[in-house]
Short mmCIF file of C-alpha atoms in Angstrom, two decimals:
data_model
loop_
_atom_site.label_atom_id
_atom_site.label_comp_id
_atom_site.label_asym_id
_atom_site.label_seq_id
_atom_site.Cartn_x
_atom_site.Cartn_y
_atom_site.Cartn_z
CA MET V 1 232.36 52.50 -12.27
CA ALA V 2 236.03 51.71 -11.63
CA GLU V 3 237.53 48.48 -12.73
CA CYS V 4 238.65 45.89 -10.11
CA GLN V 5 240.92 42.48 -10.59
CA GLY V 6 239.79 39.58 -9.27
CA ASP V 7 242.39 37.32 -7.02
CA GLY V 8 243.17 35.08 -9.98
CA GLU V 9 244.55 38.00 -12.03
CA GLY V 10 247.79 38.25 -9.86
CA ALA V 11 248.96 35.06 -10.93
CA LYS V 12 251.01 35.08 -13.88
CA SER V 13 251.52 31.28 -14.23
CA PRO V 14 249.25 28.33 -13.92
CA MET V 15 251.53 27.15 -11.39
CA GLU V 16 251.27 30.52 -9.11
CA LEU V 17 247.51 29.83 -9.56
CA TYR V 18 247.01 26.70 -8.87
CA GLU V 19 249.19 27.56 -5.34
CA LYS V 20 246.58 30.19 -4.14
CA LEU V 21 244.03 27.66 -4.83
CA THR V 22 245.21 25.50 -2.88
CA ALA V 23 245.92 27.97 0.02
CA GLN V 24 242.51 29.49 -0.16
CA GLY V 25 241.02 25.33 0.06
CA GLU V 26 243.13 25.34 3.30
CA GLN V 27 241.64 28.36 4.49
CA VAL V 28 237.68 27.08 3.86
CA ARG V 29 238.75 24.06 5.40
CA ALA V 30 240.36 25.82 8.35
CA LEU V 31 237.21 28.47 8.91
CA LYS V 32 235.06 25.26 8.84
CA THR V 33 237.07 23.44 11.30
CA ALA V 34 237.29 26.56 13.43
CA LYS V 35 233.40 26.86 13.23
CA ALA V 36 233.61 30.61 11.97
CA THR V 37 230.61 32.64 11.19
CA LYS V 38 228.37 31.80 8.34
CA ALA V 39 229.74 34.96 6.62
CA ASP V 40 233.29 34.16 6.75
CA VAL V 41 232.78 31.13 5.90
CA ASP V 42 230.39 31.75 2.56
CA ALA V 43 232.75 34.62 1.64
CA ALA V 44 235.87 32.19 1.42
CA VAL V 45 233.97 29.52 -0.65
CA GLN V 46 233.02 32.21 -3.39
CA LEU V 47 236.62 33.12 -3.59
CA LEU V 48 237.30 29.74 -4.14
CA ILE V 49 234.97 29.19 -6.67
CA LYS V 50 236.25 32.16 -8.43
CA LEU V 51 239.79 30.78 -8.11
CA LYS V 52 238.92 27.80 -9.87
CA THR V 53 236.87 29.39 -12.73
CA ASP V 54 240.37 31.55 -12.95
CA TYR V 55 242.22 28.24 -12.87
CA LYS V 56 240.16 27.00 -15.70
CA GLN V 57 240.28 30.14 -18.27
CA MET V 58 243.74 29.92 -17.47
CA THR V 59 244.94 25.88 -17.93
CA GLY V 60 241.74 24.64 -19.69
CA GLN V 61 241.29 22.05 -17.10
CA ASP V 62 239.17 21.85 -14.03
CA TYR V 63 241.60 22.25 -10.86
CA LYS V 64 241.91 18.89 -9.25
CA ALA V 65 243.99 18.96 -5.63
CA GLY V 66 247.51 17.30 -5.97
CA CYS V 67 247.29 17.73 -9.38
CA PRO V 68 249.48 20.66 -10.22
CA PRO V 69 249.33 21.67 -13.79
CA SER V 70 252.34 20.86 -16.15
CA GLU V 71 255.00 24.11 -17.21
CA ASN V 72 252.63 24.17 -20.70
CA SER V 73 249.39 24.07 -19.54
CA VAL V 74 247.78 27.30 -21.24
CA ALA V 75 244.28 27.13 -22.36
CA PRO V 76 244.10 28.00 -26.37
CA ASP V 77 242.70 31.32 -27.30
CA ASN V 78 240.50 30.67 -29.49
CA GLY V 79 238.57 34.10 -29.36
CA PRO V 80 235.20 34.56 -27.62
CA ALA V 81 232.55 31.72 -28.16
CA ALA V 82 230.36 32.07 -31.03
CA GLY V 83 227.57 31.29 -29.23
CA GLY V 84 227.89 32.48 -25.65
CA ALA V 85 225.11 30.43 -24.51
CA ASP V 86 227.18 28.15 -21.94
CA ASP V 87 229.18 30.96 -21.05
CA GLU V 88 228.35 32.90 -17.79
CA ASP V 89 227.74 36.62 -18.33
CA THR V 90 230.42 38.77 -16.22
CA VAL V 91 228.27 41.37 -14.16
CA ASP V 92 229.93 43.13 -11.05
CA PRO V 93 230.38 46.80 -10.30
CA TRP V 94 233.16 47.25 -12.23
CA ASN V 95 232.62 44.98 -15.41
CA VAL V 96 229.40 44.07 -17.75
CA SER V 97 230.09 41.49 -20.60
CA THR V 98 228.12 38.39 -22.16
CA ASN V 99 228.63 37.22 -25.82
CA ASN V 100 225.19 37.02 -26.18
CA ALA V 101 224.09 39.51 -28.73
CA LYS V 102 220.74 39.55 -27.18
CA GLY V 103 222.56 41.24 -23.89
CA VAL V 104 223.20 39.92 -20.07
CA ASP V 105 220.44 36.49 -19.29
CA TYR V 106 218.55 38.16 -16.75
CA ASP V 107 216.59 35.11 -15.64
CA LYS V 108 219.89 33.65 -15.23
CA LEU V 109 221.43 36.74 -13.16
CA ILE V 110 218.35 36.56 -10.30
CA LEU V 111 218.62 33.13 -9.53
CA ARG V 112 222.68 33.76 -9.54
CA PHE V 113 222.35 36.94 -7.34
CA GLY V 114 219.04 35.47 -5.10
CA SER V 115 217.00 38.33 -5.93
CA SER V 116 212.85 38.07 -7.14
CA LYS V 117 211.86 38.70 -10.29
CA VAL V 118 209.86 42.16 -10.92
CA ASP V 119 206.39 39.90 -12.29
CA LYS V 120 202.75 41.25 -13.27
CA GLU V 121 201.45 40.69 -9.89
CA LEU V 122 203.83 43.42 -8.53
CA VAL V 123 203.42 45.78 -11.10
CA ASP V 124 200.00 45.10 -10.59
CA ARG V 125 200.43 46.00 -6.77
CA ILE V 126 202.84 49.09 -7.52
CA GLU V 127 199.77 50.54 -9.99
CA LYS V 128 196.76 49.82 -6.96
CA VAL V 129 198.83 51.17 -4.12
CA SER V 130 200.40 54.23 -6.44
CA GLY V 131 197.17 55.45 -7.69
CA GLN V 132 199.31 55.89 -11.12
CA LYS V 133 199.83 53.97 -14.44
CA PRO V 134 203.38 51.71 -13.81
CA HIS V 135 206.15 53.43 -15.68
CA ARG V 136 207.60 52.45 -18.88
CA PHE V 137 210.53 50.99 -17.32
CA LEU V 138 208.43 48.78 -15.05
CA ARG V 139 205.63 47.58 -17.67
CA ARG V 140 208.63 46.54 -20.36
CA GLY V 141 211.22 44.52 -17.46
CA ILE V 142 213.50 47.57 -17.84
CA PHE V 143 213.54 47.22 -14.08
CA PHE V 144 212.85 43.60 -13.73
CA SER V 145 214.24 42.00 -10.07
CA HIS V 146 213.82 43.48 -6.90
CA ARG V 147 214.21 42.42 -2.93
CA ASP V 148 211.61 43.40 -0.67
CA MET V 149 209.49 45.58 -2.79
CA HIS V 150 206.24 44.00 -1.40
CA GLN V 151 207.35 44.85 2.43
CA VAL V 152 207.88 48.25 1.46
CA LEU V 153 204.22 48.64 -0.41
CA ASP V 154 202.86 46.66 2.64
CA ALA V 155 204.38 48.74 5.34
CA TYR V 156 203.14 52.00 2.66
CA GLU V 157 199.84 50.66 2.84
CA LYS V 158 200.05 51.03 6.55
CA GLN V 159 200.97 54.79 6.37
CA LYS V 160 204.55 53.53 7.11
CA SER V 161 206.59 55.85 4.60
CA PHE V 162 209.97 55.13 2.92
CA TYR V 163 212.90 57.04 1.37
CA LEU V 164 214.63 56.49 -1.86
CA TYR V 165 218.42 56.28 -2.36
CA THR V 166 220.58 56.19 -5.55
CA GLY V 167 224.02 57.30 -6.86
CA ARG V 168 226.27 58.57 -9.28
CA GLY V 169 229.84 57.91 -9.66
CA PRO V 170 231.12 60.91 -11.08
CA SER V 171 233.94 60.04 -13.48
CA SER V 172 233.85 62.69 -16.05
CA GLU V 173 232.13 65.82 -16.60
CA ALA V 174 229.63 65.02 -19.10
CA MET V 175 227.32 61.78 -18.24
CA HIS V 176 225.19 59.43 -21.20
CA VAL V 177 222.26 58.81 -21.70
CA GLY V 178 222.12 56.05 -19.99
CA HIS V 179 223.30 57.41 -16.67
CA LEU V 180 219.74 59.01 -17.07
CA ILE V 181 217.88 55.22 -16.34
CA PRO V 182 217.92 55.55 -12.67
CA PHE V 183 217.13 58.79 -12.54
CA ILE V 184 214.09 58.93 -14.39
CA PHE V 185 212.73 56.01 -12.80
CA THR V 186 214.02 57.74 -9.19
CA LYS V 187 211.52 60.71 -9.76
CA TRP V 188 208.70 58.76 -10.78
CA LEU V 189 208.87 57.08 -7.77
CA GLN V 190 209.30 60.31 -6.08
CA ASP V 191 206.51 61.48 -7.34
CA VAL V 192 203.86 58.78 -7.08
CA PHE V 193 204.99 57.73 -3.83
CA ASP V 194 205.64 61.54 -2.34
CA ILE V 195 209.07 60.54 -0.60
CA PRO V 196 212.31 62.07 0.21
CA LEU V 197 215.19 61.12 -1.85
CA VAL V 198 218.97 61.06 -1.06
CA VAL V 199 221.79 60.71 -4.06
CA GLN V 200 225.23 60.07 -3.39
CA LEU V 201 228.06 61.36 -5.20
CA THR V 202 230.69 58.75 -5.14
CA ASP V 203 233.71 61.29 -5.80
CA ASP V 204 235.69 59.47 -3.05
CA GLU V 205 235.10 56.24 -4.71
CA LYS V 206 236.60 57.31 -8.33
CA TYR V 207 239.66 59.36 -7.10
CA LEU V 208 240.52 55.72 -5.17
CA TRP V 209 239.96 53.59 -8.91
CA LYS V 210 240.64 56.23 -11.39
CA ASP V 211 243.84 58.50 -12.55
CA LEU V 212 241.88 61.26 -11.13
CA SER V 213 243.00 64.34 -8.68
CA LEU V 214 241.03 64.60 -5.96
CA GLU V 215 240.21 67.96 -6.83
CA ASP V 216 238.47 66.89 -10.72
CA CYS V 217 236.52 63.94 -9.08
CA HIS V 218 234.86 66.68 -6.68
CA ARG V 219 234.44 69.14 -9.96
CA PHE V 220 232.29 66.09 -11.57
CA ALA V 221 230.56 65.46 -8.78
CA VAL V 222 228.96 68.76 -8.71
CA GLU V 223 229.01 69.10 -12.59
CA ASN V 224 226.91 65.69 -12.48
CA ALA V 225 225.11 67.09 -9.65
CA LYS V 226 223.41 69.74 -12.61
CA ASP V 227 222.21 67.12 -14.74
CA ILE V 228 220.69 65.27 -11.87
CA ILE V 229 218.89 68.11 -11.44
CA ALA V 230 218.22 68.80 -14.38
CA CYS V 231 215.88 65.44 -14.29
CA GLY V 232 213.02 68.02 -12.71
CA PHE V 233 213.50 66.21 -8.89
CA ASP V 234 212.06 68.40 -6.07
CA VAL V 235 214.29 70.59 -4.26
CA ASN V 236 212.44 70.55 -0.91
CA LYS V 237 212.41 66.45 -1.00
CA THR V 238 215.84 65.60 -2.58
CA PHE V 239 219.33 65.73 -0.92
CA ILE V 240 222.34 65.43 -3.25
CA PHE V 241 225.56 64.81 -1.27
CA SER V 242 229.19 64.47 -2.29
CA ASP V 243 231.03 61.91 -0.14
CA LEU V 244 234.10 63.97 0.56
CA ASP V 245 231.94 66.75 1.31
CA TYR V 246 229.33 65.12 3.61
CA MET V 247 231.77 62.23 5.47
CA GLY V 248 233.15 65.33 7.26
CA ALA V 249 230.12 67.03 7.96
CA SER V 250 227.75 64.67 9.53
CA PRO V 251 229.20 62.42 12.26
CA GLU V 252 226.20 60.08 12.27
CA PHE V 253 226.91 58.96 8.74
CA TYR V 254 230.57 58.54 9.48
CA ARG V 255 229.05 56.63 13.04
CA ASN V 256 227.10 54.35 10.58
CA VAL V 257 230.16 53.91 7.55
CA VAL V 258 232.44 52.57 10.83
CA LYS V 259 229.69 50.35 12.06
CA VAL V 260 229.34 48.72 8.56
CA GLN V 261 233.46 48.37 8.80
CA LYS V 262 233.94 46.57 11.84
CA HIS V 263 230.89 44.21 10.53
CA VAL V 264 232.48 42.94 7.33
CA THR V 265 235.64 40.85 7.40
CA PHE V 266 238.75 41.45 4.54
CA ASN V 267 238.23 38.25 3.95
CA GLN V 268 234.36 38.87 2.76
CA VAL V 269 235.01 41.75 0.95
CA LYS V 270 237.73 40.07 -1.12
CA GLY V 271 234.85 37.45 -1.53
CA ILE V 272 232.37 39.78 -2.82
CA PHE V 273 234.65 42.35 -4.62
CA GLY V 274 237.42 40.48 -5.43
CA PHE V 275 240.16 42.47 -3.73
CA THR V 276 243.91 41.92 -3.86
CA ASP V 277 246.50 42.49 -1.70
CA SER V 278 247.68 45.14 -3.93
CA ASP V 279 244.93 47.62 -3.81
CA CYS V 280 244.50 50.00 -1.32
CA ILE V 281 243.00 49.76 1.73
CA GLY V 282 240.59 53.02 0.39
CA LYS V 283 239.14 50.60 -1.86
CA ILE V 284 238.72 47.94 0.83
CA SER V 285 237.15 50.17 3.02
CA PHE V 286 234.96 52.16 0.14
CA PRO V 287 231.77 49.23 0.29
CA ALA V 288 230.86 50.57 3.76
CA ILE V 289 230.52 54.27 2.55
CA GLN V 290 228.07 53.32 -0.53
CA ALA V 291 226.32 51.21 2.32
CA ALA V 292 225.81 54.02 4.78
CA PRO V 293 223.29 55.98 2.42
CA SER V 294 220.89 52.90 3.30
CA PHE V 295 220.04 54.13 7.20
CA SER V 296 217.94 56.63 7.68
CA SER V 297 220.22 57.73 10.84
CA SER V 298 222.99 58.53 8.78
CA PHE V 299 220.80 61.70 7.65
CA PRO V 300 219.53 63.26 11.23
CA GLN V 301 218.50 66.41 9.14
CA ILE V 302 216.18 64.99 7.08
CA PHE V 303 214.72 62.03 9.53
CA LYS V 304 215.25 63.31 12.56
CA GLY V 305 217.64 60.93 13.99
CA ARG V 306 215.00 58.23 13.18
CA LYS V 307 216.50 54.75 12.75
CA ASP V 308 214.03 53.07 11.32
CA ILE V 309 212.92 54.01 8.02
CA GLN V 310 213.09 51.75 5.23
CA CYS V 311 215.31 52.49 2.16
CA LEU V 312 214.21 51.66 -1.38
CA ILE V 313 217.38 51.43 -3.61
CA PRO V 314 216.87 51.90 -7.41
CA CYS V 315 220.10 50.83 -9.27
CA ALA V 316 221.35 48.96 -12.17
CA ILE V 317 221.80 45.13 -10.88
CA ASP V 318 225.51 45.56 -11.31
CA GLN V 319 225.31 47.42 -8.31
CA ASP V 320 224.13 44.54 -5.74
CA PRO V 321 226.91 43.02 -4.35
CA TYR V 322 227.41 45.95 -2.47
CA PHE V 323 223.81 46.05 -0.89
CA ARG V 324 223.93 42.08 -0.23
CA MET V 325 226.67 42.82 1.72
CA THR V 326 224.71 45.74 3.18
CA ARG V 327 221.27 43.85 3.76
CA ASP V 328 223.55 41.19 5.66
CA VAL V 329 224.57 43.98 8.43
CA ALA V 330 221.68 46.03 8.70
CA PRO V 331 220.19 43.92 11.28
CA ARG V 332 223.57 42.82 12.90
CA ILE V 333 223.71 46.60 13.68
CA GLY V 334 219.77 47.45 14.57
CA TYR V 335 218.42 48.43 11.09
CA PRO V 336 216.03 47.78 9.04
CA LYS V 337 217.46 45.89 5.59
CA PRO V 338 217.69 47.84 2.43
CA ALA V 339 215.04 46.90 -0.37
CA LEU V 340 216.03 47.57 -3.96
CA LEU V 341 214.57 47.76 -7.67
CA HIS V 342 217.13 46.46 -10.32
CA SER V 343 217.58 47.54 -13.79
CA THR V 344 219.11 45.61 -16.52
CA PHE V 345 222.12 47.72 -18.29
CA PHE V 346 222.00 50.45 -21.39
CA PRO V 347 224.28 48.99 -24.22
CA ALA V 348 226.65 50.31 -25.63
CA LEU V 349 226.18 51.56 -29.49
CA GLN V 350 227.80 48.48 -30.57
CA GLY V 351 225.50 45.92 -29.28
CA ALA V 352 224.13 44.54 -25.68
CA GLN V 353 227.11 42.42 -25.15
CA THR V 354 228.25 45.42 -23.25
CA LYS V 355 226.92 48.53 -21.51
CA MET V 356 227.34 52.16 -22.44
CA SER V 357 230.62 53.66 -21.07
CA ALA V 358 231.83 57.14 -20.47
CA SER V 359 235.20 56.50 -21.23
CA ASP V 360 234.24 55.32 -24.68
CA ALA V 361 233.19 58.40 -27.13
CA ASN V 362 232.31 55.95 -29.61
CA THR V 363 229.93 53.05 -27.71
CA SER V 364 228.37 56.05 -26.01
CA ILE V 365 225.74 59.23 -26.45
CA PHE V 366 226.25 62.10 -24.10
CA LEU V 367 224.03 64.80 -22.47
CA THR V 368 226.52 67.11 -24.40
CA ASP V 369 226.16 65.80 -27.66
CA THR V 370 224.73 68.10 -30.72
CA PRO V 371 222.07 67.19 -32.26
CA LYS V 372 224.57 66.25 -35.29
CA GLN V 373 226.65 64.18 -33.59
CA ILE V 374 223.53 62.32 -32.03
CA LYS V 375 222.73 61.41 -35.74
CA ASN V 376 226.57 60.95 -36.92
CA LYS V 377 226.90 58.26 -33.87
CA VAL V 378 223.20 56.32 -34.44
CA ASN V 379 224.24 56.12 -38.12
CA LYS V 380 227.44 55.08 -37.65
CA HIS V 381 227.78 53.02 -34.88
CA ALA V 382 224.67 51.39 -33.56
CA PHE V 383 224.49 47.68 -34.01
CA SER V 384 221.89 47.01 -36.49
CA GLY V 385 219.78 43.30 -36.35
CA GLY V 386 218.73 43.91 -40.06
CA LYS V 387 219.98 41.86 -43.06
CA ASP V 388 222.92 42.95 -45.26
CA THR V 389 220.57 44.06 -48.18
CA VAL V 390 216.97 45.61 -48.47
CA GLU V 391 216.28 42.78 -50.81
CA GLU V 392 217.28 40.36 -47.91
CA HIS V 393 215.52 42.73 -45.27
CA ARG V 394 211.68 43.00 -47.03
CA LYS V 395 211.99 39.12 -47.49
CA TYR V 396 213.18 37.70 -44.15
CA GLY V 397 212.69 40.60 -41.77
CA GLY V 398 215.35 42.41 -38.87
CA ASN V 399 215.67 40.82 -35.32
CA PRO V 400 215.00 43.58 -33.06
CA ASP V 401 216.05 41.94 -30.02
CA VAL V 402 219.27 42.89 -31.16
CA ASP V 403 219.62 45.51 -32.70
CA VAL V 404 220.48 48.52 -30.63
CA ALA V 405 218.46 51.06 -32.09
CA PHE V 406 215.01 49.42 -31.42
CA MET V 407 216.70 48.85 -27.74
CA TYR V 408 217.23 52.45 -27.08
CA LEU V 409 213.67 53.12 -28.22
CA THR V 410 211.98 50.76 -25.43
CA PHE V 411 213.82 53.34 -22.87
CA PHE V 412 212.60 56.14 -24.44
CA LEU V 413 209.54 55.56 -25.83
CA GLU V 414 206.45 56.30 -24.26
CA ASP V 415 203.83 55.00 -26.10
CA ASP V 416 203.36 51.08 -25.95
CA GLU V 417 201.44 49.94 -29.25
CA GLN V 418 203.90 52.49 -31.44
CA LEU V 419 206.85 50.21 -29.89
CA GLU V 420 205.04 46.90 -30.27
CA LYS V 421 204.33 48.38 -34.32
CA ILE V 422 207.72 49.31 -34.36
CA ARG V 423 208.74 45.86 -33.41
CA GLN V 424 205.98 44.07 -35.93
CA ASP V 425 207.25 46.29 -38.69
CA TYR V 426 211.01 45.73 -38.12
CA ALA V 427 210.86 41.93 -38.00
CA SER V 428 208.39 41.53 -40.92
CA GLY V 429 210.80 43.50 -43.01
CA ALA V 430 208.20 46.56 -43.40
CA LEU V 431 210.64 49.32 -41.86
CA LEU V 432 214.35 48.79 -42.98
CA THR V 433 217.26 49.42 -40.25
CA GLY V 434 218.12 53.00 -41.58
CA GLU V 435 214.16 53.74 -41.25
CA LEU V 436 214.31 52.37 -37.81
CA LYS V 437 217.51 54.60 -36.96
CA LYS V 438 215.86 57.79 -38.02
CA LEU V 439 213.22 56.89 -35.67
CA LEU V 440 215.41 56.61 -32.71
CA ILE V 441 217.35 59.87 -34.37
CA GLU V 442 214.13 61.90 -33.79
CA THR V 443 213.69 60.00 -30.04
CA LEU V 444 217.07 61.07 -28.97
CA GLN V 445 217.37 64.52 -30.35
CA PRO V 446 214.79 66.40 -28.60
CA MET V 447 214.91 64.66 -25.66
CA ILE V 448 218.76 65.52 -25.15
CA ASP V 449 217.79 68.95 -26.64
CA GLN V 450 215.20 69.67 -23.51
CA HIS V 451 218.10 67.90 -20.92
CA GLN V 452 220.31 70.58 -21.86
CA GLN V 453 217.53 73.52 -21.77
CA ARG V 454 216.98 72.41 -18.49
CA ARG V 455 220.33 71.82 -17.55
CA LYS V 456 221.19 75.50 -18.60
CA GLN V 457 218.81 77.26 -16.44
CA VAL V 458 220.18 75.20 -13.22
CA THR V 459 221.98 78.05 -11.29
CA GLU V 460 225.27 77.74 -8.86
CA GLU V 461 222.56 78.54 -5.71
CA GLU V 462 220.43 75.90 -6.72
CA VAL V 463 223.21 73.62 -6.80
CA LYS V 464 223.90 74.66 -3.55
CA GLN V 465 221.04 74.70 -1.95
CA PHE V 466 220.53 70.97 -3.25
CA MET V 467 223.75 70.11 -1.98
CA THR V 468 223.73 71.68 1.64
CA PRO V 469 222.25 69.07 4.52
CA ARG V 470 218.92 70.51 5.24
CA PRO V 471 215.15 69.02 6.79
CA LEU V 472 213.31 67.90 3.74
CA HIS V 473 209.31 68.33 3.29
CA PHE V 474 208.52 64.77 4.91
CA ASN V 475 205.89 63.27 6.60
CA PHE V 476 206.48 60.28 8.98
#
């Protein structure tokens, strides 16, 4: 996704940030005095809290009303904290980072976002309702958080169906392996529940956030659609659309965008997404476009005008702010709230402190990489949890919790027993780092080669078929 600057980023000095904080505090008090809506007050408070965090980072001191900073009040730059345990992880639609080598603390993130943990009870229930063994992403906690999944299953047990919605921001022609995660899981959901899927390609968003031409963004959307189709989705139950195409072709979709826009204030989007006065107006209005596919009436050709069919959104948890906003608006415009299943992040090759990014070729394994490129990237760049020497490793063992090769195997190796044996062997020192990387290479090379072969078979006519608004095979 695109990068976004918080309000505090616009302040060049501690005093400027102090003045912003003072003004924001006054705004919060004014909203409370005027008995503004809870949503407006909450958004203003969220922005105030963020500004206070920015102030402390800039000055090294807590903000105190009436106590402006001194001219030289700037926090010393001592580099990242060694442990990172006390630092809050950065997770938003544009940035993911942590100082912890094990990655983001997802239990804390659940508390922070107010979602629910995907526990054994829910996994067992999905197995019971679907009649299928849970996907490895569920068994291993890769999809770890949810909103209203029990409600979806309750309705499904009463023969009330639902539909799936996921998406992709097409910022480059080639996708990387991390981009496959939501699509692999979404395909499993589509297969076991026998339900339709809509896939939003946000080429408009990439044009607004990135230094790309409109034509390139649309071309990337079509190229990315080929990779999505290569995941094996059923053309009779899947509609893939470019925002640049569908917004102008569907009055119902655009009407839902406008409904959302009317019910979300500028103050709210600033609080949720950190927009500033220097952001273009396209960015400010975009969240409503990502919200619209959550409502079945946005797709009259599929749902025949029905407004009451619930949506389930499998996505990485950094997209949750969009859908917290959507869930707040939905009942006010007469629609059911979308349910969500959140995934963890697919780590960069250099470590789990950040997610894999298409903008850095050395952090990513692309779906276009050759077997040789995959081997070289894993061997050269994949962060190791092993010891410095073979002797030390044999004696003390490695740490699979921070080892990127092992993390990747957790995503892609199907056999639970084999994965656990690899973990134990690596932790005991019986398996060396080079041997672990070799196992990953032998897993990734055929997987990516098979994807490439499937993609070659995707014709322009097939892409057109997937991306044409049309009825889908769906009984409701």
